[in-house]
Amino acid sequence: MTVKHDTSQKGFDMMFMYLAAQVIFMHTLSANCHERIFVNEGFKLPIFLTLIEFTSHACVTGIKRVLHGSKLWGGFVPLHLTCALCMLGTHGSSNAALVHLNYTTNTLFKSSKVFFVMIGGWFVHGRRVSALQWVAAACLFTGLAVFGLADRLSSPRFTVAGVLLTLLSLLGGSYSGNLQQKAAQLSDGKTKTERKDDLLFWQYLFGAAFCLVLCAATGELPQGVEFLRTADSTQLLNIAGFLASGFAGINPLLLLVQEYDATSATVVTSVRKVVTFTSSFLFFPKPFTMLHALSAVLAMGGAYSLQKLRDATPHGVTLVGQHENGHGG
């Protein structure tokens, strides 16, 4: 039987705040670099960018495994393959959406991810979602949506294809977050760190392999190689910053999922979206209206309320006809 941590008393303890701060800083930096990559109108290679991302992460995690004395090819479980497919769909569709939407609009639609993750938690883990949790999540989404809309009005760019790709990324991300939690809490006699390292290595290795096939099939592989050959130092620095800061934010995010749950991690990343919006005003001065301020307060209040309500809700509740590992009986 899977042993799960009792997170009902953790709340906003120091560990949670420390991990949340790391996630917010690293993912905000990654988001800024990510946006700059697509500001270049000549860059329309989302699958190739995903290939670079997955390949670099697989190499780094593989090196870490060897340095820690683990077997490079050990620790694989079938669940890692499912996680890889979900991660590929999430990252690939998110990158592809940025070809059709501006970054703010893309982030605006992603603000609804907390809804999808709570649904995924109910489906995968059998967690009940209270009416108050839905209200708090609605406040969080509304605040983020209004904040993003206020920013988006200055640079509108909107296509149906971009919205559909963003929604696909949301669905994949919400499901993969709950799958990652299952993989991190397997009863296999390993430590948390070992399970986390296994998950990171295998999901990115398989994801890179699948992405390589997609790049070859779509013709993005030779175009991507040519782009890297002719890109200037600024473009390469943006890609390096996106990869490095994104990877640095993975470990604290996984620890949040492992020690708390996928919904808590999504609350943190949703708050990070507000920070990302705010940083764009600081680095690229533009009007900051009362609408921005009020929506930010609403989003922060919704995030805080959702976390507190989660703390008061028992976890690991198994639905009728559903085993503890999430598979139907």
Coordinates of C-alpha atoms in Angstrom, one line a residue:
M1 CA 0.0 0.0 0.0
T2 CA 1.3 3.5 -0.9
V3 CA 2.4 5.5 2.1
K4 CA 1.4 9.1 1.8
H5 CA 2.5 12.0 4.0
D6 CA -0.1 13.7 6.2
T7 CA 0.0 17.3 5.0
S8 CA -3.0 18.4 7.0
Q9 CA -0.9 20.3 9.5
K10 CA 1.8 21.8 7.2
G11 CA 0.1 24.9 5.9
F12 CA 2.4 27.8 5.1
D13 CA 5.4 26.4 7.1
M14 CA 9.0 27.5 6.5
M15 CA 9.7 24.6 4.2
F16 CA 6.7 25.4 2.0
M17 CA 7.6 29.1 1.9
Y18 CA 11.3 28.3 1.0
L19 CA 10.3 25.9 -1.8
A20 CA 7.6 28.3 -3.1
A21 CA 10.2 31.2 -3.2
Q22 CA 12.6 29.1 -5.3
V23 CA 9.8 28.0 -7.7
I24 CA 8.5 31.6 -8.1
F25 CA 12.0 33.1 -8.7
M26 CA 13.3 30.4 -11.1
H27 CA 10.2 30.0 -13.1
T28 CA 9.7 33.8 -13.4
L29 CA 13.3 34.1 -14.8
S30 CA 12.6 31.2 -17.1
A31 CA 9.3 32.7 -18.3
N32 CA 11.1 36.0 -19.1
C33 CA 13.7 34.2 -21.2
H34 CA 11.0 32.1 -22.8
E35 CA 9.1 35.1 -23.9
R36 CA 12.2 36.8 -25.3
I37 CA 12.8 33.7 -27.5
F38 CA 9.5 34.1 -29.2
V39 CA 9.7 37.8 -29.5
N40 CA 12.0 37.1 -32.4
E41 CA 9.5 36.8 -35.2
G42 CA 11.8 34.4 -37.1
F43 CA 11.6 31.8 -34.4
K44 CA 8.8 29.4 -35.1
L45 CA 10.3 26.1 -34.1
P46 CA 8.4 25.1 -30.9
I47 CA 9.0 21.3 -31.2
F48 CA 12.7 21.8 -31.7
L49 CA 12.8 24.1 -28.6
T50 CA 11.0 21.3 -26.6
L51 CA 13.6 18.8 -27.9
I52 CA 16.5 21.0 -26.7
E53 CA 14.7 21.4 -23.3
F54 CA 14.1 17.7 -22.8
T55 CA 17.5 16.7 -24.1
S56 CA 19.4 19.1 -21.8
H57 CA 17.3 18.1 -18.8
A58 CA 17.9 14.4 -19.5
C59 CA 21.7 14.9 -19.8
V60 CA 21.9 16.9 -16.5
T61 CA 19.8 14.4 -14.5
G62 CA 21.7 11.5 -16.0
I63 CA 25.0 13.1 -14.9
K64 CA 23.6 13.7 -11.4
R65 CA 22.6 10.0 -11.2
V66 CA 26.1 8.8 -12.1
L67 CA 27.7 11.3 -9.7
H68 CA 25.5 10.1 -6.9
G69 CA 26.5 6.5 -7.5
S70 CA 23.1 5.4 -9.0
K71 CA 22.8 3.1 -12.0
L72 CA 22.2 5.2 -15.1
W73 CA 19.6 2.8 -16.6
G74 CA 18.0 1.7 -13.3
G75 CA 14.8 2.6 -11.6
F76 CA 12.5 2.6 -14.5
V77 CA 8.8 1.9 -14.0
P78 CA 6.0 2.0 -16.6
L79 CA 4.5 5.1 -15.0
H80 CA 7.6 7.1 -16.1
L81 CA 6.6 6.5 -19.7
T82 CA 3.1 7.9 -19.1
C83 CA 4.7 10.9 -17.3
A84 CA 6.9 11.5 -20.3
L85 CA 4.1 11.5 -22.8
C86 CA 2.1 14.0 -20.6
M87 CA 5.1 16.2 -20.2
L88 CA 5.8 16.2 -23.9
G89 CA 2.2 17.1 -24.7
T90 CA 2.3 19.9 -22.0
H91 CA 5.6 21.5 -23.0
G92 CA 5.2 20.9 -26.8
S93 CA 1.7 22.4 -27.0
S94 CA 2.7 25.3 -24.7
N95 CA 5.6 26.2 -26.9
A96 CA 3.5 25.8 -30.0
A97 CA 0.8 28.1 -28.6
L98 CA 3.4 30.9 -28.3
V99 CA 3.7 31.0 -32.1
H100 CA 0.0 32.0 -32.2
L101 CA -0.5 33.9 -29.0
N102 CA 1.5 36.6 -27.1
Y103 CA 3.0 35.5 -23.9
T104 CA 0.5 37.4 -21.7
T105 CA -2.5 35.8 -23.4
N106 CA -1.0 32.4 -23.1
T107 CA -0.4 32.9 -19.4
L108 CA -3.9 34.3 -19.0
F109 CA -5.5 31.0 -20.2
K110 CA -3.0 29.0 -18.1
S111 CA -4.3 30.6 -15.0
S112 CA -7.2 28.2 -15.0
K113 CA -4.8 25.3 -14.4
V114 CA -5.7 25.1 -10.8
F115 CA -9.2 24.0 -11.7
F116 CA -7.9 21.2 -13.9
V117 CA -5.4 20.0 -11.3
M118 CA -8.1 19.7 -8.7
I119 CA -10.2 17.7 -11.1
G120 CA -7.1 15.6 -11.8
G121 CA -6.6 15.1 -8.1
W122 CA -10.2 13.8 -7.8
F123 CA -9.8 11.5 -10.7
V124 CA -6.3 10.1 -10.0
H125 CA -6.2 10.2 -6.2
G126 CA -9.9 10.3 -5.3
R127 CA -9.6 13.6 -3.4
R128 CA -12.9 15.4 -2.7
V129 CA -13.1 19.0 -3.6
S130 CA -15.3 21.2 -1.4
A131 CA -17.5 24.1 -2.6
L132 CA -15.3 26.6 -0.8
Q133 CA -12.2 25.2 -2.6
W134 CA -14.0 25.9 -5.9
V135 CA -14.8 29.4 -4.8
A136 CA -11.2 30.1 -3.7
A137 CA -9.9 28.7 -7.0
A138 CA -12.4 30.9 -8.9
C139 CA -11.1 34.0 -7.0
L140 CA -7.6 33.0 -8.0
F141 CA -8.5 32.5 -11.6
T142 CA -10.5 35.7 -11.8
G143 CA -7.7 37.8 -10.3
L144 CA -5.2 36.3 -12.7
A145 CA -7.5 36.6 -15.7
V146 CA -8.3 40.3 -15.0
F147 CA -4.6 41.1 -14.4
G148 CA -3.6 39.4 -17.6
L149 CA -6.4 41.0 -19.5
A150 CA -5.4 44.5 -18.4
D151 CA -1.9 43.8 -19.7
R152 CA -3.1 42.1 -22.8
L153 CA -5.0 45.1 -24.0
S154 CA -1.8 46.9 -24.8
S155 CA -0.7 44.2 -27.2
P156 CA -3.6 42.1 -28.5
R157 CA -2.8 39.0 -30.5
F158 CA -5.3 36.1 -30.6
T159 CA -5.9 33.0 -32.6
V160 CA -8.2 30.0 -32.1
A161 CA -5.3 27.6 -32.7
G162 CA -3.3 29.2 -30.0
V163 CA -6.1 28.9 -27.5
L164 CA -6.7 25.2 -28.4
L165 CA -3.0 24.5 -27.9
T166 CA -3.0 26.3 -24.6
L167 CA -6.0 24.3 -23.4
L168 CA -4.2 21.1 -24.5
S169 CA -1.2 22.2 -22.5
L170 CA -3.4 22.7 -19.5
L171 CA -5.0 19.3 -19.7
G172 CA -1.6 17.6 -20.0
G173 CA -0.1 19.6 -17.2
S174 CA -2.9 19.0 -14.8
Y175 CA -2.8 15.2 -15.4
S176 CA 1.0 15.0 -15.4
G177 CA 1.2 16.8 -12.1
N178 CA -0.9 14.1 -10.4
L179 CA 1.0 11.3 -12.2
Q180 CA 4.2 12.8 -10.9
Q181 CA 2.8 12.7 -7.4
K182 CA 2.0 9.0 -7.8
A183 CA 5.5 8.3 -9.1
A184 CA 7.1 10.2 -6.2
Q185 CA 5.1 8.3 -3.6
L186 CA 5.5 4.8 -4.9
S187 CA 6.1 2.1 -2.2
D188 CA 9.3 0.6 -3.8
G189 CA 11.8 0.8 -0.8
K190 CA 13.6 3.8 -2.3
T191 CA 14.1 7.2 -0.7
K192 CA 12.3 10.3 -1.9
T193 CA 15.4 11.6 -3.6
E194 CA 15.9 8.3 -5.5
R195 CA 12.3 8.3 -6.7
K196 CA 12.5 11.9 -7.8
D197 CA 15.8 11.3 -9.7
D198 CA 14.3 8.3 -11.4
L199 CA 11.3 10.2 -12.5
L200 CA 13.2 13.2 -13.8
F201 CA 15.7 11.1 -15.8
W202 CA 13.2 8.7 -17.4
Q203 CA 10.5 11.2 -18.2
Y204 CA 12.9 13.6 -20.0
L205 CA 14.8 10.8 -21.7
F206 CA 11.6 9.3 -23.2
G207 CA 10.3 12.8 -23.9
A208 CA 13.4 13.7 -25.8
A209 CA 13.2 10.5 -27.9
F210 CA 9.6 11.1 -28.8
C211 CA 10.3 14.7 -29.6
L212 CA 13.2 13.8 -31.8
V213 CA 10.9 11.7 -33.9
L214 CA 8.4 14.5 -34.1
C215 CA 11.1 17.0 -35.2
A216 CA 12.3 14.7 -37.9
A217 CA 8.7 14.1 -39.1
T218 CA 7.8 17.8 -39.2
G219 CA 11.1 19.0 -40.7
E220 CA 12.0 21.2 -37.7
L221 CA 15.2 19.2 -37.0
P222 CA 17.3 20.6 -39.9
Q223 CA 15.7 24.1 -39.4
G224 CA 16.5 24.0 -35.7
V225 CA 20.2 23.1 -36.4
E226 CA 20.4 25.9 -38.9
F227 CA 18.9 28.3 -36.3
L228 CA 21.5 27.4 -33.7
R229 CA 24.3 27.8 -36.2
T230 CA 23.2 31.3 -37.3
A231 CA 21.7 32.6 -34.0
D232 CA 23.4 35.6 -32.3
S233 CA 24.7 35.6 -28.8
T234 CA 21.5 37.2 -27.4
Q235 CA 19.2 34.5 -28.8
L236 CA 21.5 31.8 -27.5
L237 CA 21.7 33.4 -24.1
N238 CA 17.9 33.6 -23.9
I239 CA 17.7 29.8 -24.7
A240 CA 20.4 29.0 -22.1
G241 CA 18.6 31.1 -19.5
F242 CA 15.3 29.5 -20.2
L243 CA 16.8 26.0 -19.9
A244 CA 19.0 26.6 -16.8
S245 CA 16.4 28.5 -14.7
G246 CA 13.6 26.2 -15.8
F247 CA 15.6 23.1 -14.7
A248 CA 16.6 24.8 -11.4
G249 CA 13.0 25.3 -10.7
I250 CA 12.1 21.6 -11.2
N251 CA 13.5 20.2 -8.0
P252 CA 11.7 22.6 -5.6
L253 CA 8.5 22.1 -7.6
L254 CA 8.7 18.3 -7.4
L255 CA 9.4 18.6 -3.7
L256 CA 6.2 20.7 -3.3
V257 CA 4.3 17.9 -5.1
Q258 CA 6.0 15.2 -3.0
E259 CA 5.6 16.9 0.4
Y260 CA 2.2 18.5 -0.2
D261 CA 0.2 17.8 -3.4
A262 CA -0.2 18.8 -7.0
T263 CA -2.8 21.4 -6.2
S264 CA -0.5 23.2 -3.7
A265 CA 2.3 23.3 -6.4
T266 CA -0.2 24.7 -8.9
V267 CA -1.2 27.4 -6.4
V268 CA 2.5 28.4 -6.2
T269 CA 3.0 28.5 -9.9
S270 CA -0.2 30.4 -10.4
V271 CA 1.0 33.1 -7.9
R272 CA 4.2 33.1 -9.9
K273 CA 2.2 34.2 -12.9
V274 CA 1.3 37.4 -11.1
V275 CA 5.0 37.9 -10.3
T276 CA 5.8 37.4 -14.0
F277 CA 3.2 40.0 -15.0
T278 CA 4.5 42.4 -12.4
S279 CA 8.2 41.9 -13.5
S280 CA 7.2 42.8 -17.0
F281 CA 6.0 46.2 -15.7
L282 CA 9.3 46.7 -13.8
F283 CA 11.6 45.7 -16.6
F284 CA 9.5 47.2 -19.4
P285 CA 7.7 50.2 -17.9
K286 CA 4.0 50.5 -18.8
P287 CA 0.9 51.9 -17.1
F288 CA 0.0 50.1 -13.8
T289 CA -3.7 50.8 -13.2
M290 CA -5.9 50.2 -10.2
L291 CA -7.3 47.2 -12.1
H292 CA -3.9 45.6 -12.0
A293 CA -3.6 46.2 -8.3
L294 CA -7.1 45.0 -7.3
S295 CA -6.8 41.8 -9.5
A296 CA -3.4 41.0 -8.0
V297 CA -4.8 41.2 -4.5
L298 CA -7.8 39.0 -5.5
A299 CA -5.4 36.4 -7.0
M300 CA -3.2 36.4 -3.9
G301 CA -6.2 36.1 -1.6
G302 CA -7.6 33.2 -3.7
A303 CA -4.2 31.4 -3.6
Y304 CA -3.9 31.8 0.2
S305 CA -7.5 30.7 0.8
L306 CA -7.1 27.6 -1.5
Q307 CA -4.0 26.6 0.4
K308 CA -5.7 27.0 3.8
L309 CA -8.8 25.1 2.6
R310 CA -6.5 22.3 1.3
D311 CA -4.9 22.0 4.7
A312 CA -8.3 21.5 6.3
T313 CA -9.3 18.7 3.8
P314 CA -8.3 15.1 4.4
H315 CA -6.1 13.7 1.6
G316 CA -5.8 10.2 0.2
V317 CA -9.6 9.6 0.3
T318 CA -10.3 6.7 -2.0
L319 CA -13.4 6.7 -4.1
V320 CA -15.6 3.6 -4.3
G321 CA -14.3 1.3 -7.0
Q322 CA -10.9 3.0 -7.0
H323 CA -7.7 1.6 -5.5
E324 CA -5.3 3.8 -3.6
N325 CA -2.9 3.9 -6.5
G326 CA -5.5 5.6 -8.6
H327 CA -6.4 2.7 -10.9
G328 CA -9.9 1.6 -11.2
G329 CA -10.9 -1.6 -9.5

